[in-house]
Amino acid sequence: MTTTPARLTVLAGPTAVGKGTVSADVRARFPQVWLSVSATTRSPRPGEIDGVHYHFVGADEFDRMVAAGDLLEWAVVHGRNRYGTPRGPVEARLAAGEPALLEIDLQGARQVRESMPDARFVFLAPPSFAELERRLVGRGTEDAEERERRLATARVELAAESEFDHVVVNDDVHRATDELISIMGIASR
Ligand code: 5GP
């Protein structure tokens, strides 16, 4: 009998491309896929729940996690807050043979490539830069200054698309999810 070992899938892509929406769609339709909950020093947005959307931690706690080697990767994103992937839960899922998904930024994806080269790296791309700007304005969660900061990061991230094993264009959430699921080798139930 041959079994395919569970693999880690890293989903990266620029701000507002819809990583969160696609990840939520994956979880809703394929509950067997485990999505890592990151730690962040960012404050919660309205409706975000500690331990569900992120582990919201203070700077001291984040420092402690870094020093203890508790994070698989971490980065300062958009020049502001720190975000990182708790290592233990990811390793536990993979050891249990379950598929795991990380939704992180480009710097984090590069770090995971160093430490876990067997992971699958997927870039979620917008149909166009204009569409990305439209989505960022449309979601209305950032002020003009923060939007500019995020679009500057997005230009850098879009230039790194070729580093990834797969590029999925988020022209339609369900279609993009289907493509991601097929890349992950997960069968529909
Ligand atoms: P937001 O503040 O909009 O929730 O997320 C901002 C950015 O941080 C997104 O591009 C997201 O992918 C990235 N991010 C979220 N969690 C992590 C993480 O654990 N590590 C890294 N490197 N980036 C993350």
mmCIF file of C-alpha atoms and ligand atoms in Angstrom:
data_model
loop_
_atom_site.group_PDB
_atom_site.id
_atom_site.type_symbol
_atom_site.label_atom_id
_atom_site.label_comp_id
_atom_site.label_asym_id
_atom_site.label_seq_id
_atom_site.Cartn_x
_atom_site.Cartn_y
_atom_site.Cartn_z
ATOM 1 C CA MET A 1 0.000 0.000 0.000
ATOM 2 C CA THR A 2 1.274 3.458 -0.757
ATOM 3 C CA THR A 3 0.321 6.455 1.285
ATOM 4 C CA THR A 4 1.042 10.059 0.499
ATOM 5 C CA PRO A 5 2.515 11.770 3.551
ATOM 6 C CA ALA A 6 0.556 14.817 4.700
ATOM 7 C CA ARG A 7 2.073 17.962 3.366
ATOM 8 C CA LEU A 8 2.110 21.510 4.419
ATOM 9 C CA THR A 9 0.648 23.994 1.947
ATOM 10 C CA VAL A 10 1.723 27.609 2.164
ATOM 11 C CA LEU A 11 -0.679 30.135 0.652
ATOM 12 C CA ALA A 12 0.836 33.566 0.100
ATOM 13 C CA GLY A 13 -0.139 36.557 -1.969
ATOM 14 C CA PRO A 14 -0.542 40.320 -1.746
ATOM 15 C CA THR A 15 -2.806 42.239 0.563
ATOM 16 C CA ALA A 16 -6.537 42.121 -0.204
ATOM 17 C CA VAL A 17 -6.133 39.413 -2.838
ATOM 18 C CA GLY A 18 -8.563 37.290 -0.831
ATOM 19 C CA LYS A 19 -6.308 34.845 1.045
ATOM 20 C CA GLY A 20 -8.579 35.007 4.080
ATOM 21 C CA THR A 21 -11.722 34.505 1.995
ATOM 22 C CA VAL A 22 -10.252 31.568 0.078
ATOM 23 C CA SER A 23 -8.942 29.987 3.313
ATOM 24 C CA ALA A 24 -12.379 30.373 4.915
ATOM 25 C CA ASP A 25 -13.977 28.793 1.833
ATOM 26 C CA VAL A 26 -11.504 25.896 2.044
ATOM 27 C CA ARG A 27 -12.414 25.384 5.703
ATOM 28 C CA ALA A 28 -16.152 25.617 5.031
ATOM 29 C CA ARG A 29 -16.105 23.112 2.183
ATOM 30 C CA PHE A 30 -13.205 20.882 3.230
ATOM 31 C CA PRO A 31 -13.216 20.750 7.041
ATOM 32 C CA GLN A 32 -10.488 18.112 6.989
ATOM 33 C CA VAL A 33 -8.003 20.850 6.068
ATOM 34 C CA TRP A 34 -6.522 22.427 9.172
ATOM 35 C CA LEU A 35 -5.727 26.145 8.986
ATOM 36 C CA SER A 36 -2.966 27.479 11.204
ATOM 37 C CA VAL A 37 -3.890 30.327 13.567
ATOM 38 C CA SER A 38 -1.101 32.901 13.550
ATOM 39 C CA ALA A 39 0.120 35.015 16.419
ATOM 40 C CA THR A 40 0.150 38.754 15.803
ATOM 41 C CA THR A 41 0.932 41.980 17.613
ATOM 42 C CA ARG A 42 -1.802 43.731 15.577
ATOM 43 C CA SER A 43 -4.952 44.783 17.451
ATOM 44 C CA PRO A 44 -8.122 42.838 16.651
ATOM 45 C CA ARG A 45 -10.486 44.309 14.071
ATOM 46 C CA PRO A 46 -14.173 44.407 14.944
ATOM 47 C CA GLY A 47 -15.505 40.859 14.865
ATOM 48 C CA GLU A 48 -12.109 39.156 15.120
ATOM 49 C CA ILE A 49 -11.894 36.582 17.894
ATOM 50 C CA ASP A 50 -8.730 35.795 19.852
ATOM 51 C CA GLY A 51 -7.660 32.214 19.212
ATOM 52 C CA VAL A 52 -9.894 31.917 16.131
ATOM 53 C CA HIS A 53 -8.717 34.550 13.645
ATOM 54 C CA TYR A 54 -5.381 35.189 15.350
ATOM 55 C CA HIS A 55 -3.718 34.796 18.709
ATOM 56 C CA PHE A 56 -3.532 38.483 19.602
ATOM 57 C CA VAL A 57 -0.427 38.941 21.725
ATOM 58 C CA GLY A 58 1.590 41.849 23.100
ATOM 59 C CA ALA A 59 5.113 42.688 21.970
ATOM 60 C CA ASP A 60 6.620 41.001 25.054
ATOM 61 C CA GLU A 61 4.780 37.758 24.453
ATOM 62 C CA PHE A 62 5.799 37.796 20.781
ATOM 63 C CA ASP A 63 9.444 38.345 21.845
ATOM 64 C CA ARG A 64 9.133 35.372 24.196
ATOM 65 C CA MET A 65 7.755 33.133 21.434
ATOM 66 C CA VAL A 66 10.599 34.120 19.085
ATOM 67 C CA ALA A 67 13.259 33.564 21.756
ATOM 68 C CA ALA A 68 11.814 30.165 22.694
ATOM 69 C CA GLY A 69 11.811 29.042 19.052
ATOM 70 C CA ASP A 70 8.040 28.603 19.206
ATOM 71 C CA LEU A 71 7.474 30.147 15.769
ATOM 72 C CA LEU A 72 8.010 28.276 12.514
ATOM 73 C CA GLU A 73 8.402 31.636 10.791
ATOM 74 C CA TRP A 74 7.636 35.236 11.594
ATOM 75 C CA ALA A 75 7.868 38.620 9.923
ATOM 76 C CA VAL A 76 7.079 42.295 10.255
ATOM 77 C CA VAL A 77 4.303 42.737 7.701
ATOM 78 C CA HIS A 78 3.502 46.069 6.004
ATOM 79 C CA GLY A 79 6.303 47.631 8.083
ATOM 80 C CA ARG A 80 4.142 47.597 11.173
ATOM 81 C CA ASN A 81 3.079 44.571 13.154
ATOM 82 C CA ARG A 82 4.659 41.179 13.677
ATOM 83 C CA TYR A 83 2.938 37.998 12.552
ATOM 84 C CA GLY A 84 4.139 34.439 13.085
ATOM 85 C CA THR A 85 3.124 30.804 12.783
ATOM 86 C CA PRO A 86 3.147 28.785 16.030
ATOM 87 C CA ARG A 87 5.330 25.769 15.283
ATOM 88 C CA GLY A 88 3.836 23.139 17.613
ATOM 89 C CA PRO A 89 0.328 22.869 16.118
ATOM 90 C CA VAL A 90 1.689 22.633 12.552
ATOM 91 C CA GLU A 91 4.106 19.853 13.477
ATOM 92 C CA ALA A 92 1.383 17.999 15.364
ATOM 93 C CA ARG A 93 -0.977 18.048 12.349
ATOM 94 C CA LEU A 94 1.656 16.869 9.941
ATOM 95 C CA ALA A 95 2.743 14.124 12.359
ATOM 96 C CA ALA A 96 -0.899 13.005 12.540
ATOM 97 C CA GLY A 97 -0.975 12.767 8.742
ATOM 98 C CA GLU A 98 -3.414 15.638 8.324
ATOM 99 C CA PRO A 99 -3.163 18.345 5.656
ATOM 100 C CA ALA A 100 -2.245 21.751 7.006
ATOM 101 C CA LEU A 101 -2.560 25.183 5.411
ATOM 102 C CA LEU A 102 -0.671 28.359 6.278
ATOM 103 C CA GLU A 103 -1.854 31.746 5.058
ATOM 104 C CA ILE A 104 1.182 34.000 5.411
ATOM 105 C CA ASP A 105 3.141 36.743 3.690
ATOM 106 C CA LEU A 106 6.037 36.437 1.251
ATOM 107 C CA GLN A 107 8.790 36.811 3.865
ATOM 108 C CA GLY A 108 7.212 34.025 5.917
ATOM 109 C CA ALA A 109 6.838 31.787 2.852
ATOM 110 C CA ARG A 110 10.546 32.211 2.113
ATOM 111 C CA GLN A 111 11.426 31.173 5.685
ATOM 112 C CA VAL A 112 9.226 28.077 5.462
ATOM 113 C CA ARG A 113 10.927 27.177 2.185
ATOM 114 C CA GLU A 114 14.236 27.167 4.078
ATOM 115 C CA SER A 115 13.036 25.005 6.970
ATOM 116 C CA MET A 116 10.435 22.833 5.206
ATOM 117 C CA PRO A 117 11.415 22.598 1.538
ATOM 118 C CA ASP A 118 8.925 19.776 0.986
ATOM 119 C CA ALA A 119 6.014 22.116 1.589
ATOM 120 C CA ARG A 120 3.860 23.167 -1.349
ATOM 121 C CA PHE A 121 4.020 26.875 -2.143
ATOM 122 C CA VAL A 122 0.972 28.484 -3.717
ATOM 123 C CA PHE A 123 0.697 32.130 -4.737
ATOM 124 C CA LEU A 124 -2.772 33.664 -4.816
ATOM 125 C CA ALA A 125 -2.723 36.381 -7.466
ATOM 126 C CA PRO A 126 -5.269 39.102 -8.284
ATOM 127 C CA PRO A 127 -6.702 39.273 -11.817
ATOM 128 C CA SER A 128 -4.944 42.682 -12.088
ATOM 129 C CA PHE A 129 -3.322 45.348 -9.916
ATOM 130 C CA ALA A 130 -6.310 47.650 -10.482
ATOM 131 C CA GLU A 131 -8.610 44.937 -9.133
ATOM 132 C CA LEU A 132 -6.378 44.578 -6.056
ATOM 133 C CA GLU A 133 -6.648 48.319 -5.372
ATOM 134 C CA ARG A 134 -10.416 48.120 -5.837
ATOM 135 C CA ARG A 135 -10.719 45.247 -3.316
ATOM 136 C CA LEU A 136 -8.532 47.028 -0.757
ATOM 137 C CA VAL A 137 -10.644 50.199 -0.941
ATOM 138 C CA GLY A 138 -13.852 48.162 -1.029
ATOM 139 C CA ARG A 139 -13.231 46.261 2.184
ATOM 140 C CA GLY A 140 -12.857 49.564 4.002
ATOM 141 C CA THR A 141 -10.761 48.244 6.901
ATOM 142 C CA GLU A 142 -7.704 50.471 6.315
ATOM 143 C CA ASP A 143 -7.296 54.233 6.082
ATOM 144 C CA ALA A 144 -5.644 55.863 3.037
ATOM 145 C CA GLU A 145 -2.154 55.833 4.561
ATOM 146 C CA GLU A 146 -2.368 52.150 5.515
ATOM 147 C CA ARG A 147 -3.753 51.296 2.058
ATOM 148 C CA GLU A 148 -0.736 52.965 0.414
ATOM 149 C CA ARG A 149 1.595 51.027 2.722
ATOM 150 C CA ARG A 150 -0.136 47.764 1.810
ATOM 151 C CA LEU A 151 -0.097 48.504 -1.932
ATOM 152 C CA ALA A 152 3.641 49.186 -1.730
ATOM 153 C CA THR A 153 4.121 45.747 -0.123
ATOM 154 C CA ALA A 154 1.811 44.246 -2.756
ATOM 155 C CA ARG A 155 4.022 45.477 -5.617
ATOM 156 C CA VAL A 156 7.016 43.700 -4.042
ATOM 157 C CA GLU A 157 4.996 40.539 -3.423
ATOM 158 C CA LEU A 158 3.598 40.395 -6.965
ATOM 159 C CA ALA A 159 7.129 40.494 -8.339
ATOM 160 C CA ALA A 160 7.924 37.285 -6.421
ATOM 161 C CA GLU A 161 5.178 35.200 -8.021
ATOM 162 C CA SER A 162 7.667 33.079 -9.975
ATOM 163 C CA GLU A 163 9.224 31.763 -6.730
ATOM 164 C CA PHE A 164 6.088 29.713 -6.116
ATOM 165 C CA ASP A 165 5.267 26.185 -7.258
ATOM 166 C CA HIS A 166 1.736 27.181 -8.289
ATOM 167 C CA VAL A 167 -0.091 30.411 -9.063
ATOM 168 C CA VAL A 168 -3.844 30.553 -8.511
ATOM 169 C CA VAL A 169 -5.683 33.612 -9.842
ATOM 170 C CA ASN A 170 -8.446 34.697 -7.490
ATOM 171 C CA ASP A 171 -10.956 35.735 -10.125
ATOM 172 C CA ASP A 172 -13.732 33.862 -8.322
ATOM 173 C CA VAL A 173 -13.459 32.586 -4.737
ATOM 174 C CA HIS A 174 -15.090 29.191 -5.303
ATOM 175 C CA ARG A 175 -13.095 28.533 -8.446
ATOM 176 C CA ALA A 176 -9.829 29.560 -6.758
ATOM 177 C CA THR A 177 -10.667 27.296 -3.798
ATOM 178 C CA ASP A 178 -11.348 24.380 -6.143
ATOM 179 C CA GLU A 179 -7.977 24.912 -7.801
ATOM 180 C CA LEU A 180 -6.177 25.141 -4.449
ATOM 181 C CA ILE A 181 -7.878 21.978 -3.209
ATOM 182 C CA SER A 182 -6.906 20.157 -6.366
ATOM 183 C CA ILE A 183 -3.278 21.311 -5.954
ATOM 184 C CA MET A 184 -3.396 20.022 -2.354
ATOM 185 C CA GLY A 185 -4.599 16.676 -3.689
ATOM 186 C CA ILE A 186 -7.698 16.649 -1.506
ATOM 187 C CA ALA A 187 -10.704 14.859 -2.927
ATOM 188 C CA SER A 188 -14.202 16.323 -2.647
ATOM 189 C CA ARG A 189 -16.533 14.544 -0.304
HETATM 190 P P1 5GP B 1 -4.004 41.240 8.268
HETATM 191 O O1 5GP B 1 -3.442 42.298 9.175
HETATM 192 O O2 5GP B 1 -4.744 41.863 7.102
HETATM 193 O O3 5GP B 1 -4.804 40.194 8.993
HETATM 194 O O4 5GP B 1 -2.768 40.444 7.642
HETATM 195 C C1 5GP B 1 -1.732 41.148 7.050
HETATM 196 C C2 5GP B 1 -0.785 40.186 6.367
HETATM 197 O O5 5GP B 1 -0.130 39.352 7.327
HETATM 198 C C3 5GP B 1 -1.438 39.223 5.375
HETATM 199 O O6 5GP B 1 -0.744 39.358 4.137
HETATM 200 C C4 5GP B 1 -1.193 37.868 5.963
HETATM 201 O O7 5GP B 1 -0.963 36.897 4.983
HETATM 202 C C5 5GP B 1 0.040 38.077 6.793
HETATM 203 N N1 5GP B 1 0.147 37.079 7.853
HETATM 204 C C6 5GP B 1 -0.854 36.604 8.619
HETATM 205 N N2 5GP B 1 -0.390 35.676 9.483
HETATM 206 C C7 5GP B 1 0.939 35.554 9.228
HETATM 207 C C8 5GP B 1 1.973 34.746 9.780
HETATM 208 O O8 5GP B 1 1.772 33.928 10.679
HETATM 209 N N3 5GP B 1 3.205 34.911 9.277
HETATM 210 C C9 5GP B 1 3.486 35.800 8.270
HETATM 211 N N4 5GP B 1 4.742 35.860 7.842
HETATM 212 N N5 5GP B 1 2.536 36.574 7.720
HETATM 213 C C10 5GP B 1 1.280 36.451 8.197
#
